[in-house]
Amino acid sequence: MDGFWSQFCTVLESKIGDRDMDAWVRPGLSLEQVAPSLADPHLVRFRTTSRWHHDWIRDNFLAEITWACSEICGRTVTVELVGEGAAAPALPAAPARKAIPTVDRSLVFENFVVGKCNEFAHAAAIAVAESPGRVYNPLFIYGGTGLGKTHLSHAIGNRVEQLHPHLNVCYYGSQQFFEQMVRAIQNKANLQFLEHFRADVDVLILDDIQFLGGRERTEEELFHILEAMQANGKQVVITSDEPPRNLGRLAPRLRTRFEQGLLVDVQPPDVETMMAILAQKAELMRLDIPSDVQYTIAQRVRSSVRELEGVLKRLSALHAFYRAPITLAFLHERMSDVIPPAAPPPTPDRIIARVAEHYHVRVSDILGNRRPANIAWPRQIAMFLTRRVTGLSFPEIGRAFGRDNSTVQYACNKVEEGAERDPNIRAEIEQLERLCRAPVA
Ligand code: ADP
Ligand code: MG
């Protein structure tokens, strides 16, 4: 039984993630019976530790639990949850009217650098801040980490408070929102929670919505909240690392609701914008950085502004410690780990070659038009990895593969779905990705 339990935890965690495992499954479940024997089971019975855990696990994770048990047993099993145990421990009550989480005052439009990568998102954010609830509702900002989504959403909140002091702005990270919601549901206070948003909040900012995916009851409540707020002309601002269509785990009607607003994205900054951001941050930090060093850093640190900030902090500390001026030589000497001499970036050709080699097919097969499964899958993987490793656009990848961009998009989605579903595929992709990223021998 111990063996089954630990296998179960591993498999289930690959599906639902460690946060839900630690929050719900490990404290909430124990294995009662795998019957009639491990070799031929058709029933797996778990005991729940409280009514609260029982209901939550049943409503949110039963399908995943059944899947995990079936995976381990190698056949479809029935899962039973028994026992409700003691009553749930009391948690603090639902949020009081005063406890509205407010926004970080330092994140404002004035210190947000605008470039091609974010100008549309920035313009939409300003429009929303000027006329909350009246222009784009919801405003949905998406893009990779460290590219300014949280900054922009706070800037909206701060500008609203400045222009419309009578309006209440409420900011939630999705984890925070989730916890409040869980408390409200637990205390059967979800109606009050909803009412709280409808009555007390004029602008609701929900940051990093992607973490809510798969939490059905939270999503359901969120749907009602959005509906009530929009019906009352209240503004909703949402951020996510992916556009709604890629949030596969999110309830479809919630996705549809997001898509009814305005979707705007933030892209990684080009070198010029990165340099402008760098100059602004350096000035705030009172760091004197000559332009060749600025250029080198902006060129090498391309993935996110957060990474850039990390580099600057480190540079500032090293500069203070060694009391040496910041020059290119200093940079290479003291920060070679952060900014190594540039390696040539992986090209689509190299990725195709590595994938072909891995699957024992020819490069010409991947670039050709034949469609048997043993070629179609490596071809899709190669497109997916090209996208992930090089960051090229769909049309650019399409050109490299001699296909149109919708084919590339389809392939990327398909591989992503496969990885989401199947831990083996995920592992395979990770291994291949490392191969593709490794420098040429
Ligand atoms: P995200 O929420 O997209 O992960 P953040 O908004 O937290 O990213 O941004 C990461 C850091 O980079 C923050 O300190 C933010 O102030 C800064 N930042 C991001 N974009 C810009 C920008 N365009 N101008 C100035 N600072 C930026
Ligand atoms: Mg953020």
PDB file of C-alpha atoms in Angstrom, residues 101 103 138-142 149-150 152-154 156-157 169-181 193 197 201 203-212 218-219 221-227 229 235-241 247 250 254 257-258:
ATOM      1  CA  PRO A 101      -5.811  44.633  -1.231  1.00  0.00           C
ATOM      2  CA  VAL A 103      -1.808  48.364  -5.396  1.00  0.00           C
ATOM      3  CA  PRO A 138     -12.134  43.101 -19.333  1.00  0.00           C
ATOM      4  CA  LEU A 139      -8.682  44.214 -20.371  1.00  0.00           C
ATOM      5  CA  PHE A 140      -6.591  41.076 -20.706  1.00  0.00           C
ATOM      6  CA  ILE A 141      -2.808  41.573 -20.704  1.00  0.00           C
ATOM      7  CA  TYR A 142      -0.659  38.578 -21.528  1.00  0.00           C
ATOM      8  CA  LYS A 149       2.302  42.798 -16.885  1.00  0.00           C
ATOM      9  CA  THR A 150       2.193  43.309 -13.153  1.00  0.00           C
ATOM     10  CA  LEU A 152       1.081  47.793 -16.112  1.00  0.00           C
ATOM     11  CA  SER A 153      -1.806  46.436 -14.091  1.00  0.00           C
ATOM     12  CA  HIS A 154      -0.646  48.293 -10.975  1.00  0.00           C
ATOM     13  CA  ILE A 156      -3.765  51.231 -14.075  1.00  0.00           C
ATOM     14  CA  GLY A 157      -4.792  50.966 -10.437  1.00  0.00           C
ATOM     15  CA  VAL A 169      -9.340  49.604  -6.743  1.00  0.00           C
ATOM     16  CA  CYS A 170      -8.721  46.044  -5.686  1.00  0.00           C
ATOM     17  CA  TYR A 171      -5.631  44.047  -6.649  1.00  0.00           C
ATOM     18  CA  TYR A 172      -5.273  40.289  -6.309  1.00  0.00           C
ATOM     19  CA  GLY A 173      -2.507  37.910  -7.234  1.00  0.00           C
ATOM     20  CA  SER A 174      -4.263  34.729  -8.272  1.00  0.00           C
ATOM     21  CA  GLN A 175      -2.903  32.776  -5.307  1.00  0.00           C
ATOM     22  CA  GLN A 176      -4.246  35.391  -2.938  1.00  0.00           C
ATOM     23  CA  PHE A 177      -7.568  35.407  -4.748  1.00  0.00           C
ATOM     24  CA  PHE A 178      -7.712  31.648  -4.626  1.00  0.00           C
ATOM     25  CA  GLU A 179      -7.077  31.576  -0.888  1.00  0.00           C
ATOM     26  CA  GLN A 180      -9.761  34.165  -0.189  1.00  0.00           C
ATOM     27  CA  MET A 181     -12.157  32.268  -2.358  1.00  0.00           C
ATOM     28  CA  PHE A 193     -17.788  37.354  -1.415  1.00  0.00           C
ATOM     29  CA  PHE A 197     -16.994  42.628  -5.299  1.00  0.00           C
ATOM     30  CA  VAL A 201     -14.919  47.161  -5.789  1.00  0.00           C
ATOM     31  CA  VAL A 203     -11.755  48.167 -10.504  1.00  0.00           C
ATOM     32  CA  LEU A 204     -10.671  44.585  -9.995  1.00  0.00           C
ATOM     33  CA  ILE A 205      -7.144  43.588 -11.014  1.00  0.00           C
ATOM     34  CA  LEU A 206      -6.422  39.875 -11.156  1.00  0.00           C
ATOM     35  CA  ASP A 207      -2.766  39.115 -11.741  1.00  0.00           C
ATOM     36  CA  ASP A 208      -1.433  35.835 -13.168  1.00  0.00           C
ATOM     37  CA  ILE A 209      -4.751  34.219 -13.861  1.00  0.00           C
ATOM     38  CA  GLN A 210      -3.047  31.180 -15.397  1.00  0.00           C
ATOM     39  CA  PHE A 211      -2.591  29.720 -11.917  1.00  0.00           C
ATOM     40  CA  LEU A 212      -6.332  29.396 -11.469  1.00  0.00           C
ATOM     41  CA  THR A 218     -12.868  29.052  -7.901  1.00  0.00           C
ATOM     42  CA  GLU A 219     -13.406  29.490 -11.612  1.00  0.00           C
ATOM     43  CA  GLU A 221     -17.201  31.857  -8.555  1.00  0.00           C
ATOM     44  CA  LEU A 222     -14.887  34.033 -10.583  1.00  0.00           C
ATOM     45  CA  PHE A 223     -17.214  33.745 -13.538  1.00  0.00           C
ATOM     46  CA  HIS A 224     -20.098  35.031 -11.431  1.00  0.00           C
ATOM     47  CA  ILE A 225     -17.973  37.832 -10.042  1.00  0.00           C
ATOM     48  CA  LEU A 226     -16.946  38.957 -13.521  1.00  0.00           C
ATOM     49  CA  GLU A 227     -20.507  38.798 -14.700  1.00  0.00           C
ATOM     50  CA  MET A 229     -19.030  43.405 -12.100  1.00  0.00           C
ATOM     51  CA  GLN A 235     -13.697  47.440 -14.691  1.00  0.00           C
ATOM     52  CA  VAL A 236     -11.821  44.143 -14.678  1.00  0.00           C
ATOM     53  CA  VAL A 237      -8.133  43.885 -15.582  1.00  0.00           C
ATOM     54  CA  ILE A 238      -6.551  40.472 -15.965  1.00  0.00           C
ATOM     55  CA  THR A 239      -3.002  39.361 -16.610  1.00  0.00           C
ATOM     56  CA  SER A 240      -1.753  35.978 -17.690  1.00  0.00           C
ATOM     57  CA  ASP A 241       1.353  34.427 -19.147  1.00  0.00           C
ATOM     58  CA  LEU A 247      -5.253  28.428 -21.087  1.00  0.00           C
ATOM     59  CA  LEU A 250      -9.485  27.071 -17.689  1.00  0.00           C
ATOM     60  CA  LEU A 254     -14.393  31.861 -18.517  1.00  0.00           C
ATOM     61  CA  ARG A 257     -15.569  35.906 -21.260  1.00  0.00           C
ATOM     62  CA  PHE A 258     -11.921  36.994 -21.310  1.00  0.00           C
TER      63      PHE A 258
END
